[in-house]
Structure formats: C-alpha cells, structure tokens
Tab-separated table of C-alpha atoms in Angstrom:
chain	number	residue	atom	x	y	z
A	764	UNK	CA	-86.170	-131.234	-101.399
A	765	UNK	CA	-86.035	-134.902	-100.446
A	766	UNK	CA	-82.872	-137.007	-100.306
A	767	UNK	CA	-84.121	-138.925	-103.353
A	768	UNK	CA	-84.503	-135.704	-105.385
A	769	UNK	CA	-81.025	-134.531	-104.348
A	770	UNK	CA	-79.550	-137.864	-105.381
A	771	UNK	CA	-81.252	-137.700	-108.814
A	772	UNK	CA	-79.991	-134.139	-109.421
A	773	UNK	CA	-76.488	-135.144	-108.374
A	774	UNK	CA	-76.493	-138.086	-110.781
A	775	UNK	CA	-77.741	-135.835	-113.608
A	776	UNK	CA	-74.981	-133.326	-112.851
A	777	UNK	CA	-72.294	-136.008	-112.901
A	778	UNK	CA	-73.671	-137.340	-116.188
A	779	UNK	CA	-73.599	-133.867	-117.804
A	780	UNK	CA	-70.043	-133.252	-116.614
A	781	UNK	CA	-68.973	-136.611	-117.995
A	782	UNK	CA	-70.553	-135.801	-121.378
A	783	UNK	CA	-68.874	-132.389	-121.545
A	784	UNK	CA	-65.510	-133.880	-120.585
A	785	UNK	CA	-65.920	-136.508	-123.274
A	786	UNK	CA	-66.640	-133.862	-125.907
A	787	UNK	CA	-63.544	-131.886	-124.985
A	788	UNK	CA	-61.491	-135.077	-124.998
A	789	UNK	CA	-62.578	-135.661	-128.599
A	790	UNK	CA	-61.377	-132.191	-129.657
A	791	UNK	CA	-57.717	-131.911	-128.646
A	792	UNK	CA	-55.981	-128.565	-128.899
A	793	UNK	CA	-53.975	-127.571	-131.956
A	794	UNK	CA	-50.204	-127.422	-131.553
A	795	UNK	CA	-48.077	-125.143	-133.717
A	796	UNK	CA	-45.598	-127.108	-135.826
A	797	UNK	CA	-44.290	-124.375	-138.118
A	798	UNK	CA	-44.470	-120.614	-138.646
A	799	UNK	CA	-42.595	-119.069	-141.552
A	800	UNK	CA	-43.126	-116.530	-144.361
A	801	UNK	CA	-46.557	-115.551	-143.072
A	802	UNK	CA	-47.743	-119.170	-142.921
A	803	UNK	CA	-48.708	-121.047	-139.768
A	804	UNK	CA	-49.027	-124.834	-139.615
A	805	UNK	CA	-50.812	-126.561	-136.749
A	806	UNK	CA	-51.354	-130.253	-136.006
A	807	UNK	CA	-53.443	-132.193	-133.515
A	808	UNK	CA	-54.381	-135.810	-132.793
A	809	UNK	CA	-57.287	-137.184	-134.814
A	810	UNK	CA	-59.779	-139.327	-132.931
A	811	UNK	CA	-59.601	-142.959	-134.027
A	812	UNK	CA	-56.372	-142.560	-135.997
A	813	UNK	CA	-52.660	-142.850	-135.349
A	814	UNK	CA	-52.054	-139.910	-137.685
A	815	UNK	CA	-52.565	-136.267	-136.788
A	816	UNK	CA	-54.606	-133.857	-138.866
A	817	UNK	CA	-53.076	-130.588	-140.062
A	818	UNK	CA	-54.227	-126.999	-140.437
A	819	UNK	CA	-52.367	-124.395	-142.457
A	820	UNK	CA	-53.176	-120.669	-142.367
A	821	UNK	CA	-52.101	-117.578	-144.256
A	822	UNK	CA	-53.456	-114.384	-145.840
A	823	UNK	CA	-53.440	-113.281	-149.481
A	824	UNK	CA	-54.452	-110.118	-151.320
A	825	UNK	CA	-56.759	-111.628	-153.925
A	826	UNK	CA	-60.363	-112.068	-154.972
A	827	UNK	CA	-62.296	-115.168	-153.937
A	828	UNK	CA	-62.687	-116.091	-157.600
A	829	UNK	CA	-58.933	-115.942	-158.151
A	830	UNK	CA	-58.272	-118.348	-155.284
A	831	UNK	CA	-61.046	-120.709	-156.417
A	832	UNK	CA	-59.628	-120.687	-159.947
A	833	UNK	CA	-56.172	-121.540	-158.633
A	834	UNK	CA	-57.496	-124.375	-156.469
A	835	UNK	CA	-59.473	-125.954	-159.318
A	836	UNK	CA	-57.185	-125.406	-162.312
A	837	UNK	CA	-55.722	-128.825	-163.307
A	838	UNK	CA	-52.536	-126.974	-164.266
A	839	UNK	CA	-52.221	-125.933	-160.622
A	840	UNK	CA	-51.460	-129.533	-159.714
A	841	UNK	CA	-47.695	-129.175	-159.964
A	842	UNK	CA	-47.606	-125.415	-159.334
A	843	UNK	CA	-49.753	-125.313	-156.201
A	844	UNK	CA	-50.412	-128.637	-154.498
A	845	UNK	CA	-47.350	-130.098	-152.788
A	846	UNK	CA	-46.047	-133.260	-154.524
A	847	UNK	CA	-49.032	-133.347	-156.887
A	848	UNK	CA	-48.379	-135.327	-160.081
A	849	UNK	CA	-51.860	-135.360	-161.613
A	850	UNK	CA	-55.168	-133.611	-161.016
A	851	UNK	CA	-57.927	-134.595	-163.442
A	852	UNK	CA	-61.612	-133.681	-163.347
A	853	UNK	CA	-63.533	-136.866	-164.189
A	854	UNK	CA	-67.027	-135.369	-164.178
A	855	UNK	CA	-69.189	-132.569	-162.798
A	856	UNK	CA	-69.284	-128.782	-162.785
A	857	UNK	CA	-67.191	-125.946	-161.378
A	858	UNK	CA	-69.115	-126.082	-158.093
A	859	UNK	CA	-69.261	-129.856	-157.662
A	860	UNK	CA	-67.128	-132.487	-159.347
A	861	UNK	CA	-65.440	-135.875	-159.132
A	862	UNK	CA	-61.658	-135.553	-159.287
A	863	UNK	CA	-58.694	-137.908	-159.623
A	864	UNK	CA	-55.556	-136.970	-157.681
A	865	UNK	CA	-52.104	-138.549	-157.673
A	866	UNK	CA	-49.349	-137.431	-155.302
A	867	UNK	CA	-45.681	-138.327	-155.454
A	868	UNK	CA	-43.734	-139.789	-152.528
A	869	UNK	CA	-40.011	-140.114	-151.745
A	870	UNK	CA	-38.394	-143.409	-152.777
A	871	UNK	CA	-38.986	-146.188	-151.849
A	872	UNK	CA	-42.540	-145.184	-150.830
A	873	UNK	CA	-45.203	-145.682	-153.512
A	874	UNK	CA	-47.068	-142.718	-154.941
A	875	UNK	CA	-50.565	-142.291	-153.519
A	876	UNK	CA	-53.760	-141.625	-155.430
A	877	UNK	CA	-57.469	-141.285	-154.800
A	878	UNK	CA	-60.765	-140.370	-156.380
A	879	UNK	CA	-62.536	-137.671	-154.451
A	880	UNK	CA	-65.668	-135.596	-154.324
A	881	UNK	CA	-65.009	-131.841	-154.533
A	882	UNK	CA	-67.636	-129.205	-153.819
A	883	UNK	CA	-67.925	-125.491	-153.047
A	884	UNK	CA	-70.214	-123.553	-150.734
A	885	UNK	CA	-70.404	-119.819	-149.991
A	886	UNK	CA	-71.995	-118.213	-146.940
A	887	UNK	CA	-74.432	-115.552	-148.135
A	888	UNK	CA	-73.662	-113.177	-145.261
A	889	UNK	CA	-69.956	-113.536	-144.482
A	890	UNK	CA	-69.106	-114.556	-148.080
A	891	UNK	CA	-66.723	-117.134	-146.612
A	892	UNK	CA	-66.224	-119.809	-149.266
A	893	UNK	CA	-65.198	-123.399	-148.628
A	894	UNK	CA	-63.973	-126.180	-150.876
A	895	UNK	CA	-64.674	-129.573	-149.321
A	896	UNK	CA	-62.840	-132.636	-150.575
A	897	UNK	CA	-63.478	-136.234	-149.537
A	898	UNK	CA	-62.332	-139.635	-150.753
A	899	UNK	CA	-64.854	-141.634	-152.755
A	900	UNK	CA	-64.956	-145.418	-152.791
A	901	UNK	CA	-64.867	-145.537	-156.571
A	902	UNK	CA	-63.117	-147.425	-159.358
A	903	UNK	CA	-63.776	-144.745	-161.947
A	904	UNK	CA	-60.026	-144.610	-162.442
A	905	UNK	CA	-57.903	-147.776	-162.094
A	906	UNK	CA	-54.931	-147.718	-159.723
A	907	UNK	CA	-51.719	-147.393	-161.785
A	908	UNK	CA	-48.911	-149.885	-161.303
A	909	UNK	CA	-46.655	-148.963	-158.395
A	910	UNK	CA	-49.283	-146.683	-156.834
A	911	UNK	CA	-51.189	-147.223	-153.565
A	912	UNK	CA	-54.739	-145.940	-153.254
A	913	UNK	CA	-55.281	-143.926	-150.092
A	914	UNK	CA	-57.611	-145.482	-147.541
A	915	UNK	CA	-59.113	-142.169	-146.506
A	916	UNK	CA	-58.794	-138.457	-147.140
A	917	UNK	CA	-60.979	-135.593	-146.016
A	918	UNK	CA	-60.123	-131.927	-146.161
A	919	UNK	CA	-61.376	-128.402	-146.553
A	920	UNK	CA	-60.014	-125.163	-147.974
A	921	UNK	CA	-61.552	-122.068	-146.379
A	922	UNK	CA	-61.456	-118.651	-148.061
A	923	UNK	CA	-62.491	-116.050	-145.483
A	924	UNK	CA	-62.760	-112.294	-146.233
A	925	UNK	CA	-61.039	-110.103	-143.628
A	926	UNK	CA	-61.716	-106.519	-142.537
A	927	UNK	CA	-58.317	-105.475	-143.924
A	928	UNK	CA	-59.478	-106.378	-147.431
A	929	UNK	CA	-57.398	-109.549	-147.630
A	930	UNK	CA	-58.484	-113.175	-147.556
A	931	UNK	CA	-57.576	-115.607	-144.815
A	932	UNK	CA	-56.844	-119.009	-146.343
A	933	UNK	CA	-57.049	-122.192	-144.303
A	934	UNK	CA	-56.205	-125.694	-145.479
A	935	UNK	CA	-57.219	-128.443	-143.049
A	936	UNK	CA	-57.078	-132.172	-143.731
A	937	UNK	CA	-56.638	-135.673	-142.369
A	938	UNK	CA	-55.623	-138.729	-144.375
A	939	UNK	CA	-54.915	-142.429	-144.111
A	940	UNK	CA	-52.258	-143.217	-146.750
A	941	UNK	CA	-52.710	-146.988	-146.797
A	942	UNK	CA	-49.826	-149.413	-147.221
A	943	UNK	CA	-46.579	-148.937	-145.344
A	944	UNK	CA	-45.209	-145.425	-144.860
A	945	UNK	CA	-42.310	-144.577	-142.487
A	946	UNK	CA	-43.245	-142.239	-139.652
A	947	UNK	CA	-40.497	-139.845	-140.768
A	948	UNK	CA	-42.252	-139.424	-144.122
A	949	UNK	CA	-45.626	-138.971	-142.416
A	950	UNK	CA	-44.205	-136.224	-140.200
A	951	UNK	CA	-42.870	-134.387	-143.247
A	952	UNK	CA	-46.190	-134.670	-145.058
A	953	UNK	CA	-48.093	-133.273	-142.085
A	954	UNK	CA	-46.091	-130.036	-142.153
A	955	UNK	CA	-44.799	-129.774	-145.716
A	956	UNK	CA	-48.131	-130.399	-147.445
A	957	UNK	CA	-50.017	-127.405	-145.983
A	958	UNK	CA	-46.936	-125.163	-145.813
A	959	UNK	CA	-45.687	-125.705	-149.361
A	960	UNK	CA	-49.200	-125.602	-150.833
A	961	UNK	CA	-49.990	-122.286	-149.138
A	962	UNK	CA	-46.585	-120.883	-150.068
A	963	UNK	CA	-47.229	-121.834	-153.694
A	964	UNK	CA	-50.678	-120.246	-153.516
A	965	UNK	CA	-49.180	-116.969	-152.286
A	966	UNK	CA	-46.621	-117.038	-155.110
A	967	UNK	CA	-49.275	-117.642	-157.788
A	968	UNK	CA	-51.404	-114.812	-156.392
A	969	UNK	CA	-48.415	-112.443	-156.428
A	970	UNK	CA	-47.727	-113.453	-160.038
A	971	UNK	CA	-51.296	-112.527	-160.965
A	972	UNK	CA	-52.280	-116.023	-162.086
A	973	UNK	CA	-56.076	-116.124	-162.717
A	974	UNK	CA	-56.348	-112.550	-161.400
A	975	UNK	CA	-59.131	-111.658	-163.860
A	976	UNK	CA	-61.118	-114.883	-163.461
A	977	UNK	CA	-64.753	-114.444	-162.385
A	978	UNK	CA	-67.380	-116.977	-161.366
A	979	UNK	CA	-71.042	-115.998	-161.560
A	980	UNK	CA	-71.840	-118.095	-158.481
A	981	UNK	CA	-69.313	-116.291	-156.286
A	982	UNK	CA	-70.100	-112.992	-154.599
A	983	UNK	CA	-67.047	-110.860	-153.844
A	984	UNK	CA	-66.729	-108.614	-150.767
A	985	UNK	CA	-67.194	-104.925	-151.565
A	986	UNK	CA	-64.016	-102.866	-151.575
A	987	UNK	CA	-64.034	-99.868	-149.239
A	988	UNK	CA	-62.830	-96.639	-150.828
A	989	UNK	CA	-60.425	-95.009	-148.368
A	990	UNK	CA	-61.242	-91.599	-149.866
C-alpha cells in the first residue's frame, strides 16, 4: 500500500469518526428527573432549543383500545391531560384528526393553545400503537383573548404490549411555548406534565373508564391462559 493510499484511508477514517461523534452529540442521554408511584420521568436537552424534551413511562393493566379511548375522549381533557382546559376535535376520524387544545398556566402566565394534527399507527407484528401529535400552522380556531399560541409542539404516546400482559405507556414531547414564561414554570411543566398525565391515566384505568371500548382498527394482544 502506497503512502498516498494510507493517507486517503486515514482521512476517510477520521471523517467517519467525526460523523459518528456528531450523531451521538445530537442524541444526548436521558436524565431521570422523577420516579414515583410506578412512574418515571426523564428529560434531556433538545437540539436547537433552550428547552429540554421529556419522557414519561409507566405500566397499566388495560387493553390498547381502552388507552386509545382515554387519550382521544374530549372529556379526558380535564381528567387526564395535566392543566388541560379544552380538547376539541375540529375534523377527521378516530385514526387521524385535527384537534384544538388549550392548557392552563399559573398566574400571571397566559394560557397556551394550539391546533395540532393527531394520528394513530399500529405495528402489525408487535401490536405497539402510537399516537403522534404535532402543531399545525393553522387558523382554524382563533386565539382567544389572553391566550398565547404555542410556537411548536411535537409529541408521541406509545402503547407497547409487554410479556407480563400489561401495557407500557410512554409519553414523550418537546414544545416551544412562545411568549415569556419563567424558567421555574418551564421546569415544573417538564416534570409535572408527563407525571400527572400518566398518573391520571392509571387512575382512569383502575376506575374502569372506557374498559369495554373496542376499535375495529386495533388488534389486541392475545391473552395467555395460565391453565
């Protein structure tokens, strides 16, 4: 091998290492912020933003359809989603819709709202089901007085069947609230939003809310008979 070939290979190797390092730098590790009542909350820096993203995790003994029904029921706004004041379906179907959301905020911070796209997907093999939500640049619903429209919001709810018969629930999201929000309020939102929402979900499941709901587009994992 000539010196020129060695030099070229060395440069290629350095370039690959630099690319790999860059990829890892863009995916910082999660850091645990809270663990209580069977719920874990993690946060990590979000590339290009001053605000972290959050990830909440827990397990529930429920059907996939029950969890989907709870996540999509407009009445779940105040019973499930932390600080939710209004959840209205503007158009669409059960699987894909346009939704208006308004969240409360502690005084003197304005409430936040947004119009978002909401859609479901289910993996045919694992049966893992996800609800993806993302802010839409839309004026389908005017901004109420005293409310600030969020600059960005993107999240996902994951419903993942486990070998123990339960479902692992994950709620991951990142947002840009727009306007002026104290860092102390932001810090609370990053931990309270996933924690309280998952805690409410567990409570609603235990109460049997939507227990008998079925969706024809959802396939449920088969239950193993221990006998």
